Short mmCIF file of C-alpha atoms in Angstrom, two decimals:
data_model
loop_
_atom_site.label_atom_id
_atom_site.label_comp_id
_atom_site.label_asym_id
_atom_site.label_seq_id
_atom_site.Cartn_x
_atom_site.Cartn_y
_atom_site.Cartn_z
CA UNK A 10 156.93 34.03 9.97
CA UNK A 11 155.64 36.31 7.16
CA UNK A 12 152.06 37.97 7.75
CA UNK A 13 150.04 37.40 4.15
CA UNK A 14 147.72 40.33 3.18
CA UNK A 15 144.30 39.35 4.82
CA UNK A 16 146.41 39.00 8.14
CA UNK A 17 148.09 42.06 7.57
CA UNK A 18 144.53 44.10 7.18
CA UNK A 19 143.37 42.26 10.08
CA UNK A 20 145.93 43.55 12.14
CA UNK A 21 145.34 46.66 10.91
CA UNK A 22 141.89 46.86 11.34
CA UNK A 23 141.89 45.60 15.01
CA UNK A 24 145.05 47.13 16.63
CA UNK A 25 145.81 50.12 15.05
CA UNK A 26 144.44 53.68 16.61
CA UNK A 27 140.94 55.07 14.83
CA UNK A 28 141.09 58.46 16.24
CA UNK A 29 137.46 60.19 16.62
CA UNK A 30 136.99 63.66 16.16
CA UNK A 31 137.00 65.56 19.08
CA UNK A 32 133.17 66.75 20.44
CA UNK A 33 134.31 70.44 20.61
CA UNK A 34 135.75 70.60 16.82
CA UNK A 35 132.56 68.63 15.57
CA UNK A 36 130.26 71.27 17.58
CA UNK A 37 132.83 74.49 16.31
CA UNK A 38 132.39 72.99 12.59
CA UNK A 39 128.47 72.51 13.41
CA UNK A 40 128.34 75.94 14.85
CA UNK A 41 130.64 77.29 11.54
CA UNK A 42 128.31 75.47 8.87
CA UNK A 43 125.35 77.58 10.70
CA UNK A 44 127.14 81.06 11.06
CA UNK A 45 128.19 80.74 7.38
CA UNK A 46 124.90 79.27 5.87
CA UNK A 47 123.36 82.57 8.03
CA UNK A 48 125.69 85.06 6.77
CA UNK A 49 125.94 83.64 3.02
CA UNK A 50 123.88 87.15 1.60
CA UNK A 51 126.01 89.44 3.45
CA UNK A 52 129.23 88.74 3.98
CA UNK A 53 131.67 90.25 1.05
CA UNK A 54 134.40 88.13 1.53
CA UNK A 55 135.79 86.92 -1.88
CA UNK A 56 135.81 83.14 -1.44
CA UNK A 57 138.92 81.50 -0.47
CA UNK A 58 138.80 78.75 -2.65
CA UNK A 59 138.83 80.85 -5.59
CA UNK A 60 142.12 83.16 -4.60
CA UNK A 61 143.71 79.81 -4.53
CA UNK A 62 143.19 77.97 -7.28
CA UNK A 63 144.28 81.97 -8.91
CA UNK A 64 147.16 81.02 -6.84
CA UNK A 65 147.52 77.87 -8.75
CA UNK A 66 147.36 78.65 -11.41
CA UNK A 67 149.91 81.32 -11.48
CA UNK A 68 152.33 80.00 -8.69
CA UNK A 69 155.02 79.82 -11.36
CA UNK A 70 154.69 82.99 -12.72
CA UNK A 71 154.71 83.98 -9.11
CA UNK A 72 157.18 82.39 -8.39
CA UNK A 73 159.35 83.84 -10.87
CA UNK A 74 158.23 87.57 -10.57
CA UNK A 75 159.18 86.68 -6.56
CA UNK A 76 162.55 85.77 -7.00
CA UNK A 77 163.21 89.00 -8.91
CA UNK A 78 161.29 90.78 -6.31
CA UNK A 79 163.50 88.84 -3.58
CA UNK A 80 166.83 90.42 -5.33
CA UNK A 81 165.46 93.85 -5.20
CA UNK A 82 164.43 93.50 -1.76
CA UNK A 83 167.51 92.43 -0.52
CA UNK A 84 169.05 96.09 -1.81
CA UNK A 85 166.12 98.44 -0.47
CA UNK A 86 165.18 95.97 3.09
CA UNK A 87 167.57 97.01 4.90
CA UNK A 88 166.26 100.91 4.48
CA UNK A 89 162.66 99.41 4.71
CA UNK A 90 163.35 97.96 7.52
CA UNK A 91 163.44 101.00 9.43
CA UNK A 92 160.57 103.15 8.27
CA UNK A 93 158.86 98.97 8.93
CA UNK A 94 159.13 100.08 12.74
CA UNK A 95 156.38 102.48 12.43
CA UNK A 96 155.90 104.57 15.59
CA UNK A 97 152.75 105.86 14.20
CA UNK A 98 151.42 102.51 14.14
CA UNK A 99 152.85 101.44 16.95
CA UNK A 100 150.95 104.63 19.06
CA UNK A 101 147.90 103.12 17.04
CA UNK A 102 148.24 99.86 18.51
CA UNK A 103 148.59 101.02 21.57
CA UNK A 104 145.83 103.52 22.34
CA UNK A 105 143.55 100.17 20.57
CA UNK A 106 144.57 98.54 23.22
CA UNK A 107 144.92 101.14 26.07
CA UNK A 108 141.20 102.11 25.09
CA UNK A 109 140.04 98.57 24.65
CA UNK A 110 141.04 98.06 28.01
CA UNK A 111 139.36 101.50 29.80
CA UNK A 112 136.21 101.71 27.81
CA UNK A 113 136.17 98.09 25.79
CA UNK A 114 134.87 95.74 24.34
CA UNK A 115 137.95 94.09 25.08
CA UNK A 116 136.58 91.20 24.05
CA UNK A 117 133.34 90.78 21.63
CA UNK A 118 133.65 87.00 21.60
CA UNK A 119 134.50 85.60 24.96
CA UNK A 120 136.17 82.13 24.97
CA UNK A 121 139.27 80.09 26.00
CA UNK A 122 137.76 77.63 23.11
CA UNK A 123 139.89 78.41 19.59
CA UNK A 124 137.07 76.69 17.32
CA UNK A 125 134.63 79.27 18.98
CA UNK A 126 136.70 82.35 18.43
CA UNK A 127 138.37 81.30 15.24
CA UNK A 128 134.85 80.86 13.35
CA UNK A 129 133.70 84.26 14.65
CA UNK A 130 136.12 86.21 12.17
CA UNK A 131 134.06 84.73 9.37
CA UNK A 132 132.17 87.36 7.38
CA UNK A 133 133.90 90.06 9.96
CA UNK A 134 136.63 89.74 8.07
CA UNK A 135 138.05 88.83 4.98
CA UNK A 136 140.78 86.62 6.37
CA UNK A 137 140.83 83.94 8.28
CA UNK A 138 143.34 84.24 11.36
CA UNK A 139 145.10 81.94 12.91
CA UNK A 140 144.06 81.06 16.47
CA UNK A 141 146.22 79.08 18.67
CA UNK A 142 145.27 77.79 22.74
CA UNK A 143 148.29 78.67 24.04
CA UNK A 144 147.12 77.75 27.68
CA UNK A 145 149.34 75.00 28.14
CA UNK A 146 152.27 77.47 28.04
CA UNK A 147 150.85 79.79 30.32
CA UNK A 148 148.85 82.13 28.09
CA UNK A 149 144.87 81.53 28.08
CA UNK A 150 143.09 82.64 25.49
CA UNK A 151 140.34 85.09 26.19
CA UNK A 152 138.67 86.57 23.18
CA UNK A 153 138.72 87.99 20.11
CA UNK A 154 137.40 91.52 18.59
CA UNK A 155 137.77 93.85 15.65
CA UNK A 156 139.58 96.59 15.76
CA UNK A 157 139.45 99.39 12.99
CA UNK A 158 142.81 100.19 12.06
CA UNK A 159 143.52 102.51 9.18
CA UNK A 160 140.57 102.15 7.12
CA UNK A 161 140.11 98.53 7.48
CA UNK A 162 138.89 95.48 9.92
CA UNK A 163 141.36 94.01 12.01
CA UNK A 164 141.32 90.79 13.85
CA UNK A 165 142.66 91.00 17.53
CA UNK A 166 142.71 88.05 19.43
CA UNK A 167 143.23 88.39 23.29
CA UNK A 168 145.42 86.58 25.50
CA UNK A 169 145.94 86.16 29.52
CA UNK A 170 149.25 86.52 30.96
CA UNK A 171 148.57 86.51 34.86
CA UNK A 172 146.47 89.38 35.62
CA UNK A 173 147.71 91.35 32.06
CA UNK A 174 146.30 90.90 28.77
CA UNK A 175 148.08 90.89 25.77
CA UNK A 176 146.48 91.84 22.53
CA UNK A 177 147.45 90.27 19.29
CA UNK A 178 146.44 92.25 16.39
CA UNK A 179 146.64 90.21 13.55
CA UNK A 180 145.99 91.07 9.62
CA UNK A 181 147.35 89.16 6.04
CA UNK A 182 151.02 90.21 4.93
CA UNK A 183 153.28 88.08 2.33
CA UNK A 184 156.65 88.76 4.45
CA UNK A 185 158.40 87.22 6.59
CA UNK A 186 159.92 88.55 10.03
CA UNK A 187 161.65 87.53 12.95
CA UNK A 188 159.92 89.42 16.47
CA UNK A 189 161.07 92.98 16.04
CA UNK A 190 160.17 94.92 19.55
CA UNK A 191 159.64 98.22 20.59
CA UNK A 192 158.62 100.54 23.35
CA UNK A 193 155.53 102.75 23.37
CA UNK A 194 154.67 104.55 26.29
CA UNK A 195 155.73 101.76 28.34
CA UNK A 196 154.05 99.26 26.41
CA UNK A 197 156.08 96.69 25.03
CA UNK A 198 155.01 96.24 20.93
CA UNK A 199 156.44 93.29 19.23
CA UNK A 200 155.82 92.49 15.45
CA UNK A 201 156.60 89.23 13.22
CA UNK A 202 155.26 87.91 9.93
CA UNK A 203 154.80 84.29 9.18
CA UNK A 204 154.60 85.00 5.40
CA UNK A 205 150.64 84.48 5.44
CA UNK A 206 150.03 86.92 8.04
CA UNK A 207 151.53 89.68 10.52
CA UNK A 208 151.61 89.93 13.98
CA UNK A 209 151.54 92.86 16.42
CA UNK A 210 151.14 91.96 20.00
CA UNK A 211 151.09 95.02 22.46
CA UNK A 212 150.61 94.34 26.08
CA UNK A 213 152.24 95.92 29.77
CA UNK A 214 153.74 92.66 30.41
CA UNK A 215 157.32 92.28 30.74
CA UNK A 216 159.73 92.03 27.37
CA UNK A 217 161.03 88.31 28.29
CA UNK A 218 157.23 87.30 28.84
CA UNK A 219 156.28 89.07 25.80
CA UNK A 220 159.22 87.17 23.35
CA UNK A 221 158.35 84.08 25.14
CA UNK A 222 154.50 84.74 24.35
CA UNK A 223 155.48 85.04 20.44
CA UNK A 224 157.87 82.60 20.84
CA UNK A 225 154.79 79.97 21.97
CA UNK A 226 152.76 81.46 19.24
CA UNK A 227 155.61 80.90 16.18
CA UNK A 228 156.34 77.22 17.72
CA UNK A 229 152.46 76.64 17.89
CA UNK A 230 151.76 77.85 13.71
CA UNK A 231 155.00 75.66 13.10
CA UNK A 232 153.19 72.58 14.04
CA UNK A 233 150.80 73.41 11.65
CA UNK B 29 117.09 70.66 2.05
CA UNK B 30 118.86 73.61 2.46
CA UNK B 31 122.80 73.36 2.35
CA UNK B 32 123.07 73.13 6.11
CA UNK B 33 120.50 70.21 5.86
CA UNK B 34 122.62 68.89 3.79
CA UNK B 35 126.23 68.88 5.54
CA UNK B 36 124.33 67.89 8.76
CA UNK B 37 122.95 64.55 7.05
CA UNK B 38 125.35 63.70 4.57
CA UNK B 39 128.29 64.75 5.40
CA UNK B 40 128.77 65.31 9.31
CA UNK B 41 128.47 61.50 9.83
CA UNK B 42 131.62 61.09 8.12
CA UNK B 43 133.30 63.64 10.81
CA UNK B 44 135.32 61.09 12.65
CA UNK B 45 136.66 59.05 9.14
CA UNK B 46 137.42 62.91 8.25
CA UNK B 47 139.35 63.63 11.63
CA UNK B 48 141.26 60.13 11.53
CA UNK B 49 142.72 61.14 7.68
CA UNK B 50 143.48 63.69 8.83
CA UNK B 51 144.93 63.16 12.20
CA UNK B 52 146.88 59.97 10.64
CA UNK B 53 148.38 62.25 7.44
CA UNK B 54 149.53 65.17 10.03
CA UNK B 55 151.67 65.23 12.90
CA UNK B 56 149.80 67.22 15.62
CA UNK B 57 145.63 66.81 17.25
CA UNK B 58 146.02 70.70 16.16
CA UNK B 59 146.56 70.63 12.86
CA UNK B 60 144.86 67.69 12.20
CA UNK B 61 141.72 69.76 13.31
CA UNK B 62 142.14 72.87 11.52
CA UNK B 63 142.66 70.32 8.71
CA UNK B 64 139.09 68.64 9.33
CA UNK B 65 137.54 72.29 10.41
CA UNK B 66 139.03 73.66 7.06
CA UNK B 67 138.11 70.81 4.52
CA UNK B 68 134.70 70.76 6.29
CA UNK B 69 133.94 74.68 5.35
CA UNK B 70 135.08 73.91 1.77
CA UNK B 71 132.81 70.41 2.02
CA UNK B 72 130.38 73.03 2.93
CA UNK B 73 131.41 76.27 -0.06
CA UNK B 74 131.39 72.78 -2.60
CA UNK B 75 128.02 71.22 -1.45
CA UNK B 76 126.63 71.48 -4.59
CA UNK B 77 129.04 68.99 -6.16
CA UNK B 78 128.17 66.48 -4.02
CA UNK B 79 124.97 65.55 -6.02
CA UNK B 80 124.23 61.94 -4.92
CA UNK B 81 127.77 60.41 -4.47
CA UNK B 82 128.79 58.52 -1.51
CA UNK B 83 129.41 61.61 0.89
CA UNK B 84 132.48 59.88 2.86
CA UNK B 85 134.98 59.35 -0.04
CA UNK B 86 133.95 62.70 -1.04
CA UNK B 87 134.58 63.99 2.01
CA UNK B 88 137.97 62.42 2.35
CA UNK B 89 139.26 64.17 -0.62
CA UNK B 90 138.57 67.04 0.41
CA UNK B 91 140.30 66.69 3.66
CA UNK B 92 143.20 64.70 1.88
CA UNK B 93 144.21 67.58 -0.72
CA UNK B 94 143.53 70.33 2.72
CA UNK B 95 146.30 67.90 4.52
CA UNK B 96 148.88 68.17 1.73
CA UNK B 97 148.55 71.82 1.01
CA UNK B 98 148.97 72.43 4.82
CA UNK B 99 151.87 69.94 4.64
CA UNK B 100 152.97 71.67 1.58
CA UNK B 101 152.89 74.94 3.18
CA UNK B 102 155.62 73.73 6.02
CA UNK B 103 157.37 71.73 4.05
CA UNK B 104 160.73 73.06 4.96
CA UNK B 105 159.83 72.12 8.76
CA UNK B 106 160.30 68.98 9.77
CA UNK B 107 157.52 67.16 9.35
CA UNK B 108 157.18 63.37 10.97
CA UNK B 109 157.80 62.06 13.96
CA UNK B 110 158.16 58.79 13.60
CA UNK B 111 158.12 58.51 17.44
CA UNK B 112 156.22 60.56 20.14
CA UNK B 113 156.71 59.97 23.76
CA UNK B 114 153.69 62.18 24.59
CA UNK B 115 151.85 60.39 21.97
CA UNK B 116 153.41 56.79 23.65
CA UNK B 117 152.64 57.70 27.13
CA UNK B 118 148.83 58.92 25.86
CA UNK B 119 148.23 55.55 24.66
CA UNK B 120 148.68 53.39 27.16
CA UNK B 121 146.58 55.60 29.50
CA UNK B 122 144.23 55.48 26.99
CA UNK B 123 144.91 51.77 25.65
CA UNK B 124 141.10 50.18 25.39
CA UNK B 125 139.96 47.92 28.63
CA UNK B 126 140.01 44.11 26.90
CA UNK B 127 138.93 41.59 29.28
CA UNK B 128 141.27 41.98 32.68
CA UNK B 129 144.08 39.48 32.25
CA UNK B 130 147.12 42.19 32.76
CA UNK B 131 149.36 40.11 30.70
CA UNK B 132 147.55 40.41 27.40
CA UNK B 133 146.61 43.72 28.02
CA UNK B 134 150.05 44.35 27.46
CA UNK B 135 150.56 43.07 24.65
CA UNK B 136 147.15 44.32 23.24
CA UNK B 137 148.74 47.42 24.21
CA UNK B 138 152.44 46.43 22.45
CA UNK B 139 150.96 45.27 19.26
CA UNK B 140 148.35 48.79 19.00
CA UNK B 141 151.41 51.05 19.40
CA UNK B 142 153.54 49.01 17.24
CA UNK B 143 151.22 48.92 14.45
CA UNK B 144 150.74 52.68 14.67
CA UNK B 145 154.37 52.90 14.50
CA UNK B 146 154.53 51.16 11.80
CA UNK B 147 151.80 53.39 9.68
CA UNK B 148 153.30 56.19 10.89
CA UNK B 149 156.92 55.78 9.41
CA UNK B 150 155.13 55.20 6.21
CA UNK B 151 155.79 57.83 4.13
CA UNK B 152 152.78 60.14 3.10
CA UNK B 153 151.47 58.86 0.17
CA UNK B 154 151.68 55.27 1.24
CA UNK B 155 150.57 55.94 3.99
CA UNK B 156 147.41 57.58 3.25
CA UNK B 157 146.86 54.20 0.55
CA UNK B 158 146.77 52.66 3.47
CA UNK B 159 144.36 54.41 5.69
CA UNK B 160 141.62 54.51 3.04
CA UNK B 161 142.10 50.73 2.27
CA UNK B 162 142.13 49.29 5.48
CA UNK B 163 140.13 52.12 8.13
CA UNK B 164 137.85 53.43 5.10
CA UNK B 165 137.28 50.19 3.33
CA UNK B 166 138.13 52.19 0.40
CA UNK B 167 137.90 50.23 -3.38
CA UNK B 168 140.61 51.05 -5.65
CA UNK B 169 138.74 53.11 -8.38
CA UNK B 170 137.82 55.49 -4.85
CA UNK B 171 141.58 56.03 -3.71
CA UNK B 172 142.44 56.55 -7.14
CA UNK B 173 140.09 59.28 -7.64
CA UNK B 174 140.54 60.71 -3.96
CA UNK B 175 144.68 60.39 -4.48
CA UNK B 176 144.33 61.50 -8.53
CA UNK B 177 146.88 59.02 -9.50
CA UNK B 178 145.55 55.99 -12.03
CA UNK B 179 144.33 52.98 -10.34
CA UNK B 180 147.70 50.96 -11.70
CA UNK B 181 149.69 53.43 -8.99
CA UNK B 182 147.16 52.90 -5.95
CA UNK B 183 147.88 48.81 -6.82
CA UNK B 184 152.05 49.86 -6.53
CA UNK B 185 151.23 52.25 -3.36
CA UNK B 186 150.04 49.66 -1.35
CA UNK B 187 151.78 46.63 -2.60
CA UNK B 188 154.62 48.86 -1.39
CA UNK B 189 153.20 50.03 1.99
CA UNK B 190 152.03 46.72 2.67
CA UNK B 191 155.55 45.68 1.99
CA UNK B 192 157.48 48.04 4.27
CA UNK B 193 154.36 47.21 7.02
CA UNK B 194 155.47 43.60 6.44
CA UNK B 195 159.02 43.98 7.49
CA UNK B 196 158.01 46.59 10.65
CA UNK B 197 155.56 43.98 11.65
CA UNK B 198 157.32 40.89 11.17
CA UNK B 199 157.77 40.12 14.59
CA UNK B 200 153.97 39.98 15.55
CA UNK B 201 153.02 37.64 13.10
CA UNK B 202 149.92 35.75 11.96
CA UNK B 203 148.36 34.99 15.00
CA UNK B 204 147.59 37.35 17.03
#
């Protein structure tokens, strides 16, 4: 028995799943339309849209230029790699979050609710962070802030892990990077790159917490 | 009307037709809303080029070209699940109340999951064909200008989707 067209759309039509959106993405888009409309004069971002249709435009070029850079890189990385592990940076990170944590504002937007904190970067900074719930695998969200690291806005995005927080400092970087970990005054710092943006998460929490915390994190931006 | 007036009328009704594109052409709820939260910010930079077209096959563009570049973006992950127990279990808890005979609840709730199925092992571009057709009520001339292909390919697309949707479903039948 063969289904014709009109019975084929009718089947469609009535049995297949019409998801709805979701009342706390239609109120974090409502709430985004309102901050952005409200901050159109002042914020200095440089629109998104038009970096990428530059992108577009000159992907192949890019693309070119990239692979020439990749064959270079592969001589100098592994030197770079070292001075990449920058324990000046590292102390930086730290004493953000050491001080964030005395004297705060750990947290200028409070919420365990992504589409809250995620539209609060807008016209803070000129990026747009990722920001995933990672509740279900143990590690509420809390908040977000900027931090001021070396001359320039930084989103930080604050996590729950038990009674610690971790801190995820988070800023735009074209490489790539597996978790790289390190040790600052007994505060475990552990930095990866997604090839859109780099991570540094500092926090007192145990080292297998800590990988499994970026490990949530890099298997959350893969479903993406 | 200012340009909030303007997304709040004309465009936020479309919200759930946005969400469903999107939430049909990606794998995850998450992506599928940063897809509808991102398209709807650049619904919002773009208002202006709106100007007195039909909001929701605007609006589905928009979200449609978001969905590919994010696809694009991870295209070396892979990228459909044909079949999601979480997804499986989630609809028949959530599987609509019809009437209370038991028996043909079930197979209310057979026949939703297998057509899902179905449009899900589509591959994307037929399968987004055939969510504008048959959940947007999409004409041809609109898919082809929402896909950018000429109207000749949309025709091919879903002759071809309905096709493969043919076979999957064979088993249903007229009917029901």
């Amino acid at each position: 028995m063969s289904l014709d067209d009109p019975h084929l759309s009718s089947l469609i039509k009535r049995h297949a799943t019409r998801h709805a959106a979701p009342d706390a993405l239609r109120a974090g888009i409502r709430t985004q339309v309102a901050l952005a409309e409200a901050g159109r004069s002042d914020t200095s971002a440089p629109p998104a849209s038009k970096r990428r249709a530059w992108f577009a435009l000159h992907w192949r070029t890019a693309a070119v230029s990239f692979a020439m850079g990749l064959a270079c890189a592969a001589l100098v990385l592994p030197l770079a790699q070292r001075f990449d592990l920058n324990p000046a940076l590292d102390a930086e990170l730290v004493a953000d979050h050491v001080r964030a944590l005395q004297v705060g504002p750990l947290i200028e937007v409070a919420s365990t609710d992504r589409h809250t904190v995620k539209p609060w970067f807008q016209g803070r900074v000129d990026y747009a962070p990722p920001v995933f719930d990672l509740a279900g695998q143990g590690f509420p969200l809390v908040g977000g802030r900027i931090e001021h690291l070396r001359g320039g806005a930084v989103a930080t995005l604050a996590y729950a892990r038990n009674r610690h927080v971790i801190d995820v400092f988070v800023w735009p970087s074209a490489a790539q990077s597996a978790p790289v970990r390190s040790v600052h005054k007994g505060f475990n710092v552990l930095h990866w790159a997604d090839g859109s943006m780099q991570y540094w998460a500092v926090s007192d929490v145990e080292r297998a917490e800590m990988e499994r915390f970026a490990q949530a994190w890099r298997q959350q931006a893969a479903t993406q | 009307m200012s340009n909030r007036q303007v997304f709040e009328t004309l465009v936020l009704p479309h919200l759930d037709a946005a969400y469903n594109l999107a939430r049909w052409l990606l794998r995850s709820e998450q992506a599928a809303e940063d897809a509808t939260q991102e398209a709807s910010m650049r619904a919002l930079r773009y208002i202006e080029t709106l100007r007195g077209d039909d909001a929701r096959p605007w609006l589905l563009g928009i979200v449609r070209n978001t969905c590919f570049t994010m696809l694009e973006r991870t295209r070396n992950q892979p990228q459909w699940v044909d079949f999601d127990d979480a997804e499986f279990e989630a609809a028949l808890v959530e599987a609509p109340h019809l009437g209370t005979d038991p028996v043909l609840q079930l197979q209310l709730q057979r026949t939703r999951l297998q057509v899902d199925a179905a449009i899900r092992a589509l591959s994307p571009p037929l399968r987004e064909v055939i969510v504008l057709r048959e959940f947007e009520d999409l004409d041809y001339a609109q898919i082809a200008k929402i896909v950018a292909v000429p109207i000749g390919t949309v025709m091919s697309r879903l002759a071809r989707a309905r096709g493969k949707l043919r076979a999957a479903l064979s088993s249903i039948g007229p009917g029901e």
